[in-house]
mmCIF file of C-alpha atoms in Angstrom:
data_model
loop_
_atom_site.group_PDB
_atom_site.id
_atom_site.type_symbol
_atom_site.label_atom_id
_atom_site.label_comp_id
_atom_site.label_asym_id
_atom_site.label_seq_id
_atom_site.Cartn_x
_atom_site.Cartn_y
_atom_site.Cartn_z
ATOM 1 C CA UNK V 1 -13.038 -23.731 -5.265
ATOM 2 C CA UNK V 2 -11.271 -21.142 -2.717
ATOM 3 C CA UNK V 3 -10.481 -21.184 0.710
ATOM 4 C CA UNK V 4 -10.428 -17.457 2.032
ATOM 5 C CA UNK V 5 -8.955 -16.292 5.385
ATOM 6 C CA UNK V 6 -10.360 -13.153 6.511
ATOM 7 C CA UNK V 7 -8.689 -11.078 9.544
ATOM 8 C CA UNK V 8 -9.949 -8.252 11.451
ATOM 9 C CA UNK V 9 -6.525 -6.999 13.302
ATOM 10 C CA UNK V 10 -6.613 -5.631 16.817
ATOM 11 C CA UNK V 11 -3.880 -4.868 19.257
ATOM 12 C CA UNK V 12 -5.552 -7.024 21.808
ATOM 13 C CA UNK V 13 -7.903 -9.255 19.620
ATOM 14 C CA UNK V 14 -7.264 -10.505 16.155
ATOM 15 C CA UNK V 15 -10.409 -12.076 14.743
ATOM 16 C CA UNK V 16 -9.933 -14.740 12.099
ATOM 17 C CA UNK V 17 -12.655 -16.354 9.745
ATOM 18 C CA UNK V 18 -12.226 -18.885 7.214
ATOM 19 C CA UNK V 19 -14.743 -19.906 4.477
ATOM 20 C CA UNK V 20 -14.783 -21.988 1.441
ATOM 21 C CA UNK V 21 -16.445 -20.767 -1.704
ATOM 22 C CA UNK V 22 -17.447 -22.902 -4.640
ATOM 23 C CA UNK V 23 -19.351 -20.859 -7.156
ATOM 24 C CA UNK V 24 -22.118 -19.377 -5.443
ATOM 25 C CA UNK V 25 -21.847 -21.545 -2.623
ATOM 26 C CA UNK V 26 -20.331 -20.459 0.584
ATOM 27 C CA UNK V 27 -19.536 -22.767 3.238
ATOM 28 C CA UNK V 28 -18.454 -21.781 7.052
ATOM 29 C CA UNK V 29 -15.255 -23.430 7.987
ATOM 30 C CA UNK V 30 -13.643 -21.817 11.414
ATOM 31 C CA UNK V 31 -13.517 -18.688 13.253
ATOM 32 C CA UNK V 32 -12.163 -17.416 16.381
ATOM 33 C CA UNK V 33 -10.110 -14.857 18.118
ATOM 34 C CA UNK V 34 -6.272 -14.701 18.615
ATOM 35 C CA UNK V 35 -6.059 -13.164 22.220
ATOM 36 C CA UNK V 36 -2.677 -11.554 22.921
ATOM 37 C CA UNK V 37 -3.342 -10.336 26.473
ATOM 38 C CA UNK V 38 -1.025 -7.906 28.137
ATOM 39 C CA UNK V 39 2.336 -9.380 26.833
ATOM 40 C CA UNK V 40 4.872 -6.869 25.923
ATOM 41 C CA UNK V 41 4.324 -5.303 22.517
ATOM 42 C CA UNK V 42 6.635 -7.385 20.541
ATOM 43 C CA UNK V 43 5.457 -10.432 21.942
ATOM 44 C CA UNK V 44 1.749 -9.768 21.208
ATOM 45 C CA UNK V 45 2.787 -9.204 17.174
ATOM 46 C CA UNK V 46 4.613 -12.402 17.315
ATOM 47 C CA UNK V 47 1.471 -13.886 18.779
ATOM 48 C CA UNK V 48 -0.479 -12.558 15.758
ATOM 49 C CA UNK V 49 2.130 -13.553 13.303
ATOM 50 C CA UNK V 50 2.652 -17.146 14.433
ATOM 51 C CA UNK V 51 -1.059 -17.933 15.182
ATOM 52 C CA UNK V 52 -1.914 -16.880 11.722
ATOM 53 C CA UNK V 53 0.715 -18.889 10.136
ATOM 54 C CA UNK V 54 -0.427 -21.951 12.160
ATOM 55 C CA UNK V 55 -4.145 -21.437 10.907
ATOM 56 C CA UNK V 56 -2.614 -20.915 7.115
ATOM 57 C CA UNK V 57 -0.737 -24.273 7.804
ATOM 58 C CA UNK V 58 -3.808 -26.041 8.698
ATOM 59 C CA UNK V 59 -6.546 -24.777 6.477
ATOM 60 C CA UNK V 60 -4.429 -23.852 3.399
ATOM 61 C CA UNK V 61 -6.330 -20.850 2.161
ATOM 62 C CA UNK V 62 -5.867 -19.768 -1.095
ATOM 63 C CA UNK V 63 -6.625 -15.928 -0.262
ATOM 64 C CA UNK V 64 -6.280 -13.891 2.523
ATOM 65 C CA UNK V 65 -8.523 -10.584 2.944
ATOM 66 C CA UNK V 66 -7.723 -7.864 5.835
ATOM 67 C CA UNK V 67 -9.563 -4.846 6.829
ATOM 68 C CA UNK V 68 -7.666 -1.639 6.019
ATOM 69 C CA UNK V 69 -6.659 0.919 8.658
ATOM 70 C CA UNK V 70 -8.775 3.660 9.397
ATOM 71 C CA UNK V 71 -7.744 6.982 11.029
ATOM 72 C CA UNK V 72 -8.518 6.622 14.809
ATOM 73 C CA UNK V 73 -8.727 9.545 17.081
ATOM 74 C CA UNK V 74 -5.738 8.270 19.222
ATOM 75 C CA UNK V 75 -2.666 8.198 16.840
ATOM 76 C CA UNK V 76 -1.070 5.707 19.462
ATOM 77 C CA UNK V 77 -3.847 3.115 18.894
ATOM 78 C CA UNK V 78 -3.648 4.015 14.946
ATOM 79 C CA UNK V 79 -0.097 2.814 14.951
ATOM 80 C CA UNK V 80 -0.461 -0.196 17.082
ATOM 81 C CA UNK V 81 -3.481 -1.345 14.819
ATOM 82 C CA UNK V 82 -1.180 -0.772 11.814
ATOM 83 C CA UNK V 83 1.557 -2.729 13.372
ATOM 84 C CA UNK V 84 -0.988 -5.546 13.993
ATOM 85 C CA UNK V 85 -1.893 -5.602 10.624
ATOM 86 C CA UNK V 86 1.484 -5.355 9.389
ATOM 87 C CA UNK V 87 2.365 -8.634 11.482
ATOM 88 C CA UNK V 88 -0.819 -10.146 9.819
ATOM 89 C CA UNK V 89 0.146 -9.464 6.415
ATOM 90 C CA UNK V 90 3.471 -10.623 6.659
ATOM 91 C CA UNK V 91 2.560 -14.024 7.813
ATOM 92 C CA UNK V 92 0.238 -14.190 4.883
ATOM 93 C CA UNK V 93 3.056 -13.202 2.633
ATOM 94 C CA UNK V 94 5.421 -15.446 3.897
ATOM 95 C CA UNK V 95 2.985 -18.282 3.087
ATOM 96 C CA UNK V 96 2.543 -16.961 -0.517
ATOM 97 C CA UNK V 97 -0.865 -15.737 -0.338
ATOM 98 C CA UNK V 98 -2.106 -12.741 -2.004
ATOM 99 C CA UNK V 99 -3.184 -10.033 0.287
ATOM 100 C CA UNK V 100 -6.527 -8.292 -0.494
ATOM 101 C CA UNK V 101 -7.715 -5.304 1.818
ATOM 102 C CA UNK V 102 -11.092 -3.743 2.307
ATOM 103 C CA UNK V 103 -12.276 -0.663 4.227
ATOM 104 C CA UNK V 104 -14.824 -1.467 7.065
ATOM 105 C CA UNK V 105 -17.416 0.630 4.939
ATOM 106 C CA UNK V 106 -16.845 -1.837 1.841
ATOM 107 C CA UNK V 107 -17.327 -4.912 4.051
ATOM 108 C CA UNK V 108 -20.427 -4.008 5.843
ATOM 109 C CA UNK V 109 -21.700 -2.760 2.476
ATOM 110 C CA UNK V 110 -21.118 -6.116 0.959
ATOM 111 C CA UNK V 111 -22.396 -8.179 3.971
ATOM 112 C CA UNK V 112 -25.264 -5.873 5.273
ATOM 113 C CA UNK V 113 -26.052 -3.585 2.520
ATOM 114 C CA UNK V 114 -25.237 -0.434 4.577
ATOM 115 C CA UNK V 115 -22.008 0.761 4.850
ATOM 116 C CA UNK V 116 -22.923 2.323 8.184
ATOM 117 C CA UNK V 117 -24.216 -1.031 10.056
ATOM 118 C CA UNK V 118 -23.082 -1.898 13.513
ATOM 119 C CA UNK V 119 -21.404 -4.727 14.851
ATOM 120 C CA UNK V 120 -24.897 -6.303 15.806
ATOM 121 C CA UNK V 121 -25.997 -5.974 12.440
ATOM 122 C CA UNK V 122 -22.980 -7.671 11.092
ATOM 123 C CA UNK V 123 -23.011 -10.490 13.403
ATOM 124 C CA UNK V 124 -26.591 -11.231 12.329
ATOM 125 C CA UNK V 125 -25.896 -11.062 8.620
ATOM 126 C CA UNK V 126 -22.934 -13.302 9.008
ATOM 127 C CA UNK V 127 -24.966 -15.858 11.012
ATOM 128 C CA UNK V 128 -27.698 -15.562 8.325
ATOM 129 C CA UNK V 129 -25.255 -15.798 5.359
ATOM 130 C CA UNK V 130 -23.361 -18.860 6.738
ATOM 131 C CA UNK V 131 -26.142 -20.561 8.233
ATOM 132 C CA UNK V 132 -24.554 -20.838 11.768
ATOM 133 C CA UNK V 133 -26.544 -22.064 14.721
ATOM 134 C CA UNK V 134 -25.410 -19.107 16.790
ATOM 135 C CA UNK V 135 -23.775 -15.458 16.446
ATOM 136 C CA UNK V 136 -19.855 -15.855 16.304
ATOM 137 C CA UNK V 137 -18.369 -13.482 18.756
ATOM 138 C CA UNK V 138 -17.931 -10.002 17.390
ATOM 139 C CA UNK V 139 -14.361 -9.961 16.135
ATOM 140 C CA UNK V 140 -14.891 -13.349 14.486
ATOM 141 C CA UNK V 141 -17.936 -12.136 12.899
ATOM 142 C CA UNK V 142 -16.175 -9.090 11.386
ATOM 143 C CA UNK V 143 -13.395 -11.512 10.208
ATOM 144 C CA UNK V 144 -16.008 -13.720 8.524
ATOM 145 C CA UNK V 145 -17.651 -10.455 6.927
ATOM 146 C CA UNK V 146 -14.425 -9.584 5.671
ATOM 147 C CA UNK V 147 -13.795 -12.717 4.080
ATOM 148 C CA UNK V 148 -17.353 -13.079 2.920
ATOM 149 C CA UNK V 149 -16.664 -9.173 1.311
ATOM 150 C CA UNK V 150 -13.772 -10.712 -0.787
ATOM 151 C CA UNK V 151 -15.755 -13.594 -1.886
ATOM 152 C CA UNK V 152 -18.452 -11.247 -3.138
ATOM 153 C CA UNK V 153 -15.950 -9.080 -4.887
ATOM 154 C CA UNK V 154 -14.164 -12.218 -6.796
ATOM 155 C CA UNK V 155 -17.944 -13.205 -7.734
ATOM 156 C CA UNK V 156 -18.621 -9.525 -9.073
ATOM 157 C CA UNK V 157 -15.261 -9.724 -10.901
ATOM 158 C CA UNK V 158 -16.068 -12.933 -12.446
ATOM 159 C CA UNK V 159 -19.539 -11.916 -13.535
ATOM 160 C CA UNK V 160 -17.872 -8.737 -15.339
ATOM 161 C CA UNK V 161 -15.268 -11.011 -16.970
ATOM 162 C CA UNK V 162 -17.762 -13.528 -18.022
ATOM 163 C CA UNK V 163 -20.120 -10.773 -19.525
ATOM 164 C CA UNK V 164 -17.162 -9.380 -21.252
ATOM 165 C CA UNK V 165 -16.875 -6.029 -19.022
ATOM 166 C CA UNK V 166 -20.147 -5.195 -20.880
ATOM 167 C CA UNK V 167 -22.572 -2.910 -18.624
ATOM 168 C CA UNK V 168 -25.788 -1.780 -19.867
ATOM 169 C CA UNK V 169 -28.485 0.518 -17.903
ATOM 170 C CA UNK V 170 -26.324 -0.130 -14.738
ATOM 171 C CA UNK V 171 -26.971 -3.795 -14.936
ATOM 172 C CA UNK V 172 -24.641 -6.348 -16.489
ATOM 173 C CA UNK V 173 -25.419 -8.025 -19.825
ATOM 174 C CA UNK V 174 -25.025 -11.765 -19.818
ATOM 175 C CA UNK V 175 -23.675 -13.058 -22.924
#
């Protein structure tokens, strides 16, 4: 069993999603958004750091997954996003969590089956995969998708390890 905390970093809103994975069963635990408002920049980063530390303390995840930085058109926005990611990563590292990073394309491919999927498609698939009564808010859905992507990657690695790493005809051979 593993509890995974997925984080979709942002300079104004940081989404988080927490799931439990046991074998092939995935269970929704919690999700939401850390809203930092219009505080001074250093206080926003501190809010992200402390809010994630509280979530880590409450839910005790074993794994931490976060979206990689993409090159934004605006360099200032890219720098701020990088700093928000840094605050989140340090919060996880301070708690001794291994940090795993995935590109937006990897996350969408893993959850939707299409690396170019839009936010609505990600929300829909997260809702379906986790059997949620309603669609989560977009940033929370993205964070849950990051956690699901990490779970899928772990399951794929376990299958490869279980097969001795042998692959035949594009399909894995089970011993």
